[in-house]
Short mmCIF file of C-alpha atoms and ligand atoms in Angstrom, two decimals:
data_model
loop_
_atom_site.label_atom_id
_atom_site.label_comp_id
_atom_site.label_asym_id
_atom_site.label_seq_id
_atom_site.Cartn_x
_atom_site.Cartn_y
_atom_site.Cartn_z
CA MET A 1 0.00 0.00 0.00
CA ASN A 2 1.20 3.53 -0.81
CA THR A 3 1.86 5.21 2.55
CA ALA A 4 2.88 8.64 1.26
CA PRO A 5 1.68 11.50 3.50
CA THR A 6 -1.36 13.44 2.33
CA ALA A 7 -1.53 17.25 2.44
CA LEU A 8 -4.44 19.59 1.78
CA ILE A 9 -3.60 23.16 0.75
CA THR A 10 -6.20 25.93 0.52
CA GLY A 11 -5.86 28.60 -2.16
CA SER A 12 -3.60 26.31 -4.17
CA ASN A 13 -4.56 27.60 -7.62
CA ARG A 14 -1.94 30.36 -7.63
CA GLY A 15 0.69 32.30 -5.69
CA LEU A 16 2.16 30.86 -2.51
CA GLY A 17 -0.40 28.04 -2.47
CA GLN A 18 0.84 26.81 -5.82
CA ALA A 19 4.46 27.03 -4.65
CA ILE A 20 3.61 25.14 -1.44
CA ALA A 21 1.89 22.42 -3.50
CA HIS A 22 4.96 22.08 -5.71
CA ALA A 23 7.33 21.88 -2.75
CA LEU A 24 5.18 19.33 -0.88
CA ALA A 25 4.90 17.21 -4.04
CA ARG A 26 8.68 17.28 -4.36
CA THR A 27 8.98 16.00 -0.79
CA GLY A 28 6.72 13.02 -1.47
CA HIS A 29 3.28 14.26 -0.39
CA ARG A 30 0.14 13.42 -2.29
CA LEU A 31 -2.03 16.48 -2.47
CA VAL A 32 -5.57 17.75 -2.15
CA LEU A 33 -5.51 21.00 -4.09
CA ALA A 34 -8.26 23.18 -2.63
CA HIS A 35 -9.48 26.20 -4.56
CA ARG A 36 -12.53 28.42 -4.85
CA PRO A 37 -15.35 27.37 -7.18
CA GLY A 38 -14.70 28.19 -10.83
CA ARG A 39 -10.94 28.64 -10.51
CA ASP A 40 -8.45 27.00 -12.86
CA ILE A 41 -6.31 24.49 -10.95
CA SER A 42 -4.63 23.03 -14.04
CA GLU A 43 -1.30 24.87 -13.70
CA THR A 44 -0.88 23.65 -10.10
CA MET A 45 -1.85 20.12 -11.21
CA ARG A 46 0.75 20.34 -13.97
CA ARG A 47 3.49 21.47 -11.57
CA VAL A 48 2.64 18.74 -9.06
CA GLU A 49 2.74 16.07 -11.76
CA GLU A 50 5.99 17.49 -13.11
CA ALA A 51 7.42 17.04 -9.59
CA GLY A 52 6.33 13.39 -9.67
CA GLY A 53 3.37 13.93 -7.32
CA GLU A 54 -0.29 12.94 -7.35
CA ALA A 55 -3.14 15.34 -6.66
CA MET A 56 -6.89 15.65 -6.52
CA PRO A 57 -8.74 18.97 -6.75
CA LEU A 58 -11.28 20.06 -4.12
CA THR A 59 -13.56 23.06 -4.17
CA ILE A 60 -13.59 25.12 -0.95
CA ASP A 61 -14.54 28.74 -0.34
CA ILE A 62 -13.14 29.29 3.15
CA ALA A 63 -15.43 32.29 3.69
CA ASP A 64 -18.48 30.03 3.23
CA LEU A 65 -19.23 28.52 6.64
CA ASP A 66 -22.03 26.29 5.38
CA GLY A 67 -19.82 24.86 2.66
CA ILE A 68 -17.07 24.16 5.19
CA ARG A 69 -19.50 22.40 7.52
CA HIS A 70 -20.64 20.04 4.77
CA LEU A 71 -17.20 19.36 3.35
CA ARG A 72 -15.90 16.48 5.43
CA ALA A 73 -18.06 13.53 4.38
CA GLY A 74 -17.36 14.08 0.67
CA LEU A 75 -13.65 14.63 1.27
CA GLU A 76 -13.36 11.49 3.41
CA ALA A 77 -15.03 9.41 0.71
CA ALA A 78 -12.85 10.90 -2.03
CA LEU A 79 -9.65 10.29 -0.05
CA ARG A 80 -10.58 6.66 0.70
CA ASP A 81 -11.58 6.08 -2.87
CA ARG A 82 -8.35 7.53 -4.28
CA TRP A 83 -5.71 6.58 -1.71
CA GLY A 84 -7.34 4.04 0.60
CA SER A 85 -7.20 6.26 3.70
CA ALA A 86 -9.00 9.40 4.84
CA HIS A 87 -6.14 10.52 7.11
CA LEU A 88 -4.74 14.00 6.51
CA ASP A 89 -1.11 14.40 7.50
CA VAL A 90 -0.83 18.10 6.70
CA LEU A 91 -3.45 20.86 6.45
CA VAL A 92 -2.06 24.11 5.09
CA HIS A 93 -4.26 27.16 5.66
CA ASN A 94 -2.79 29.25 2.86
CA ALA A 95 -5.88 30.95 1.37
CA GLY A 96 -6.12 34.52 2.54
CA ILE A 97 -6.87 38.06 1.52
CA GLY A 98 -5.28 41.42 2.18
CA VAL A 99 -7.09 44.73 2.57
CA PHE A 100 -4.69 47.63 2.95
CA GLY A 101 -5.24 51.27 3.84
CA SER A 102 -5.42 53.80 6.65
CA LEU A 103 -7.80 53.38 9.58
CA GLU A 104 -9.87 56.35 8.28
CA ASP A 105 -10.55 54.42 5.10
CA ALA A 106 -11.37 51.10 6.77
CA THR A 107 -14.97 49.93 6.52
CA PRO A 108 -16.88 47.32 8.52
CA GLU A 109 -17.08 45.34 5.25
CA ASP A 110 -13.26 45.28 5.00
CA PHE A 111 -13.09 44.11 8.60
CA GLU A 112 -15.68 41.37 8.07
CA ALA A 113 -13.97 40.19 4.89
CA LEU A 114 -10.54 39.98 6.53
CA ILE A 115 -11.73 38.27 9.67
CA GLY A 116 -14.25 36.09 7.80
CA THR A 117 -11.58 34.77 5.44
CA ASN A 118 -8.26 34.84 7.30
CA LEU A 119 -9.43 33.97 10.82
CA ARG A 120 -12.88 32.39 10.64
CA GLY A 121 -11.92 30.31 7.60
CA THR A 122 -8.85 28.96 9.43
CA VAL A 123 -10.80 28.23 12.62
CA PHE A 124 -13.77 26.43 11.10
CA LEU A 125 -11.93 24.55 8.39
CA THR A 126 -9.62 23.20 11.10
CA GLN A 127 -12.67 22.24 13.17
CA ALA A 128 -14.36 20.53 10.22
CA LEU A 129 -11.28 18.49 9.33
CA LEU A 130 -10.18 17.56 12.87
CA PRO A 131 -11.37 13.92 12.63
CA LEU A 132 -9.10 13.47 9.60
CA LEU A 133 -6.10 14.90 11.46
CA GLU A 134 -6.39 12.76 14.62
CA GLY A 135 -3.22 10.89 15.54
CA GLY A 136 -0.36 12.54 13.66
CA GLY A 137 -1.88 15.44 11.70
CA HIS A 138 -0.11 18.77 11.33
CA VAL A 139 -1.89 22.09 10.82
CA ILE A 140 0.24 24.81 9.24
CA ALA A 141 -1.28 28.30 9.02
CA ILE A 142 0.22 30.93 6.76
CA SER A 143 0.55 34.18 8.67
CA THR A 144 2.75 37.17 7.77
CA SER A 145 5.93 38.87 8.96
CA LEU A 146 3.67 41.92 9.53
CA THR A 147 2.60 40.49 12.89
CA ARG A 148 6.15 41.23 14.13
CA HIS A 149 7.15 44.40 12.28
CA VAL A 150 5.08 47.39 11.22
CA SER A 151 4.49 48.70 7.70
CA PRO A 152 2.13 51.51 6.67
CA ALA A 153 -1.53 50.74 5.91
CA THR A 154 -1.47 47.18 7.20
CA SER A 155 -3.22 47.36 10.59
CA LEU A 156 -6.40 45.37 9.83
CA TYR A 157 -4.58 42.75 7.80
CA ALA A 158 -1.87 42.34 10.45
CA ALA A 159 -4.54 42.05 13.16
CA SER A 160 -6.35 39.29 11.24
CA LYS A 161 -3.12 37.29 10.95
CA ALA A 162 -2.04 37.98 14.54
CA ALA A 163 -5.34 36.40 15.56
CA VAL A 164 -4.49 33.36 13.42
CA GLU A 165 -1.14 33.07 15.22
CA ALA A 166 -2.74 33.30 18.67
CA PHE A 167 -5.35 30.73 17.66
CA SER A 168 -2.66 28.37 16.34
CA ARG A 169 -0.52 28.59 19.46
CA SER A 170 -3.43 27.91 21.81
CA LEU A 171 -4.69 25.14 19.59
CA ALA A 172 -1.27 23.47 19.66
CA GLY A 173 -1.77 23.10 23.42
CA GLU A 174 -5.31 21.81 23.02
CA LEU A 175 -4.58 19.29 20.26
CA GLY A 176 -1.10 18.13 21.26
CA PRO A 177 -2.44 15.32 23.48
CA ARG A 178 -4.30 13.99 20.43
CA GLY A 179 -1.08 13.86 18.42
CA ILE A 180 -1.96 16.91 16.30
CA ARG A 181 0.62 19.65 15.85
CA VAL A 182 -0.13 23.26 14.93
CA ASN A 183 2.43 25.76 13.62
CA CYS A 184 2.56 28.99 11.63
CA ILE A 185 4.80 30.07 8.79
CA ALA A 186 5.06 33.87 8.60
CA PRO A 187 6.26 34.91 5.13
CA GLY A 188 7.74 38.29 4.34
CA PRO A 189 6.76 40.14 1.16
CA SER A 190 6.71 37.68 -1.75
CA ALA A 191 6.23 38.24 -5.46
CA THR A 192 2.65 37.01 -6.16
CA ASP A 193 -0.71 38.54 -7.15
CA PHE A 194 -1.16 39.54 -3.49
CA ASN A 195 -1.79 43.25 -2.82
CA SER A 196 -2.61 43.71 -6.53
CA GLY A 197 0.74 42.18 -7.50
CA ALA A 198 2.63 45.13 -5.99
CA MET A 199 5.54 43.04 -4.68
CA ARG A 200 5.93 41.43 -8.07
CA ASP A 201 5.27 44.38 -10.37
CA SER A 202 6.46 47.58 -8.66
CA GLU A 203 10.21 47.98 -8.97
CA GLU A 204 10.05 50.86 -6.49
CA LEU A 205 8.29 48.80 -3.82
CA ARG A 206 10.58 45.83 -4.43
CA SER A 207 13.65 48.03 -3.93
CA ALA A 208 12.21 49.54 -0.75
CA ILE A 209 11.39 46.09 0.63
CA ALA A 210 14.75 44.70 -0.45
CA ARG A 211 16.47 47.43 1.58
CA SER A 212 14.50 46.35 4.66
CA THR A 213 15.58 42.70 4.56
CA ALA A 214 18.87 41.36 5.83
CA LEU A 215 19.24 39.31 2.63
CA GLY A 216 18.48 42.31 0.39
CA ARG A 217 15.59 41.15 -1.78
CA VAL A 218 11.92 40.11 -2.00
CA ALA A 219 11.11 36.38 -1.67
CA ASP A 220 10.54 34.06 -4.57
CA PRO A 221 7.30 32.12 -3.81
CA ALA A 222 9.31 28.88 -4.12
CA GLU A 223 11.24 29.87 -1.01
CA ILE A 224 8.04 30.04 1.04
CA GLY A 225 6.87 26.71 -0.41
CA GLU A 226 10.15 25.05 0.51
CA ALA A 227 9.97 26.40 4.07
CA VAL A 228 6.49 24.87 4.47
CA ALA A 229 7.78 21.56 3.12
CA ALA A 230 10.75 21.72 5.52
CA LEU A 231 8.39 22.31 8.47
CA ALA A 232 6.24 19.39 7.30
CA ALA A 233 9.27 17.06 7.13
CA PRO A 234 9.66 14.25 9.72
CA GLY A 235 12.72 15.94 11.22
CA MET A 236 10.42 18.71 12.57
CA ARG A 237 8.09 16.29 14.37
CA TRP A 238 8.93 17.69 17.83
CA VAL A 239 7.94 21.24 16.82
CA THR A 240 4.50 22.57 17.72
CA GLY A 241 3.00 25.89 18.81
CA GLU A 242 5.68 27.77 16.88
CA ARG A 243 5.77 30.67 14.44
CA LEU A 244 8.56 30.40 11.90
CA GLU A 245 9.24 33.63 10.05
CA VAL A 246 10.44 33.23 6.46
CA SER A 247 11.22 36.78 5.46
CA GLY A 248 14.91 37.00 4.61
CA GLY A 249 15.29 38.90 7.87
CA ALA A 250 12.74 41.70 7.30
CA PHE A 251 13.15 44.73 9.61
CA LEU A 252 15.45 42.93 12.04
N1 LIG B 1 2.53 37.45 -1.01
C1 LIG B 1 2.94 37.97 0.13
O1 LIG B 1 3.72 38.94 0.17
C2 LIG B 1 2.49 37.39 1.44
C3 LIG B 1 3.25 37.70 2.58
C4 LIG B 1 2.85 37.18 3.80
C5 LIG B 1 1.74 36.36 3.88
N2 LIG B 1 1.02 36.09 2.76
C6 LIG B 1 -0.14 35.20 2.92
O2 LIG B 1 0.08 34.07 2.10
C7 LIG B 1 -1.16 33.53 1.64
C8 LIG B 1 -1.14 33.38 0.14
O3 LIG B 1 -0.88 34.65 -0.42
P1 LIG B 1 -0.47 34.85 -1.95
O4 LIG B 1 0.66 35.78 -1.95
O5 LIG B 1 -0.38 33.56 -2.66
O6 LIG B 1 -1.78 35.64 -2.42
P2 LIG B 1 -2.62 35.55 -3.78
O7 LIG B 1 -1.71 35.38 -4.93
O8 LIG B 1 -3.54 36.72 -3.72
O9 LIG B 1 -3.46 34.20 -3.60
C9 LIG B 1 -4.39 34.08 -2.57
C10 LIG B 1 -5.01 32.71 -2.64
O10 LIG B 1 -6.00 32.63 -1.60
C11 LIG B 1 -7.22 32.23 -2.21
N3 LIG B 1 -8.39 32.70 -1.49
C12 LIG B 1 -8.70 33.96 -1.10
N4 LIG B 1 -9.91 33.99 -0.51
C13 LIG B 1 -10.36 32.70 -0.52
C14 LIG B 1 -11.55 32.07 -0.08
N5 LIG B 1 -12.55 32.77 0.50
N6 LIG B 1 -11.68 30.73 -0.23
C15 LIG B 1 -10.70 30.01 -0.81
N7 LIG B 1 -9.57 30.55 -1.30
C16 LIG B 1 -9.41 31.89 -1.14
C17 LIG B 1 -7.16 32.83 -3.59
O11 LIG B 1 -8.14 32.22 -4.40
P3 LIG B 1 -8.76 32.96 -5.72
O12 LIG B 1 -7.78 32.70 -6.82
O13 LIG B 1 -10.05 32.30 -5.86
O14 LIG B 1 -8.87 34.43 -5.37
C18 LIG B 1 -5.73 32.48 -3.97
O15 LIG B 1 -5.63 31.14 -4.34
C19 LIG B 1 -2.24 34.49 2.17
O16 LIG B 1 -2.78 33.96 3.36
C20 LIG B 1 -1.47 35.76 2.47
O17 LIG B 1 -2.09 36.51 3.48
C21 LIG B 1 1.37 36.57 1.54
#
């Protein structure tokens, strides 16, 4: 029987989620590639297969509580059908949104969207999938370096991710006795579509960010993916309740 570990990654159709999928495939994981309805997952599928991995797509909108609640039975059946086991070794909460601006410009809708996606999605997807994680599962939440250092116009976004970190740390204590670990990876600015692609497309912003990191540049998404895969590796099995920043030394 194939005993490769199974990982589910939310928001895996592009950006860091795609890079995480690629890195986990390269380290021998079989993958559940979660994405919002109607999104094209074919490029991530192609990259996983190119890395020698196997994957199945799964539709999840993490802002849709009802959808999350009804997800588990179908996922369990699909996992058993495809790989003979419904156990999830790794759950990566990567899907997230950013809303950036001054406090004067913030609206209750911005607040609800940030909390509803970044925090509530992480909380209730973890809750829904807990039975699949029992006895050896590992929850990895993607936070941000902005919970440690301050940048202009990021207060609501940073608060939503700080809440994810606090949730993860407490949950590590709660779930440890059941053999479930919980950790966060906190990336620094990375060149994706995030924040309207600013880190990728604005030379000025990239230079400013590069000057703020010890290593002098913006991250390649692959470097975040590889850090997640390293945290998911067996050699990190004694690590739980931690936040690992992967930012090239931003604002040290
Ligand atoms: N890039 C950075 O500089 C950076 C730095 C630190 C932390 N992060 C965090 O890293 C994660 C990934 O960011 P990224 O750079 O890859 O951003 P991105 O390119 O904007 O991709 C975000 C991903 O999240 C998905 N997503 C958003 N809302 C969702 C929902 N309600 N349900 C399901 N999926 C949803 C998106 O799906 P759609 O394609 O359907 O929109 C997309 O796949 C986020 O949590 C972000 O906060 C990013």
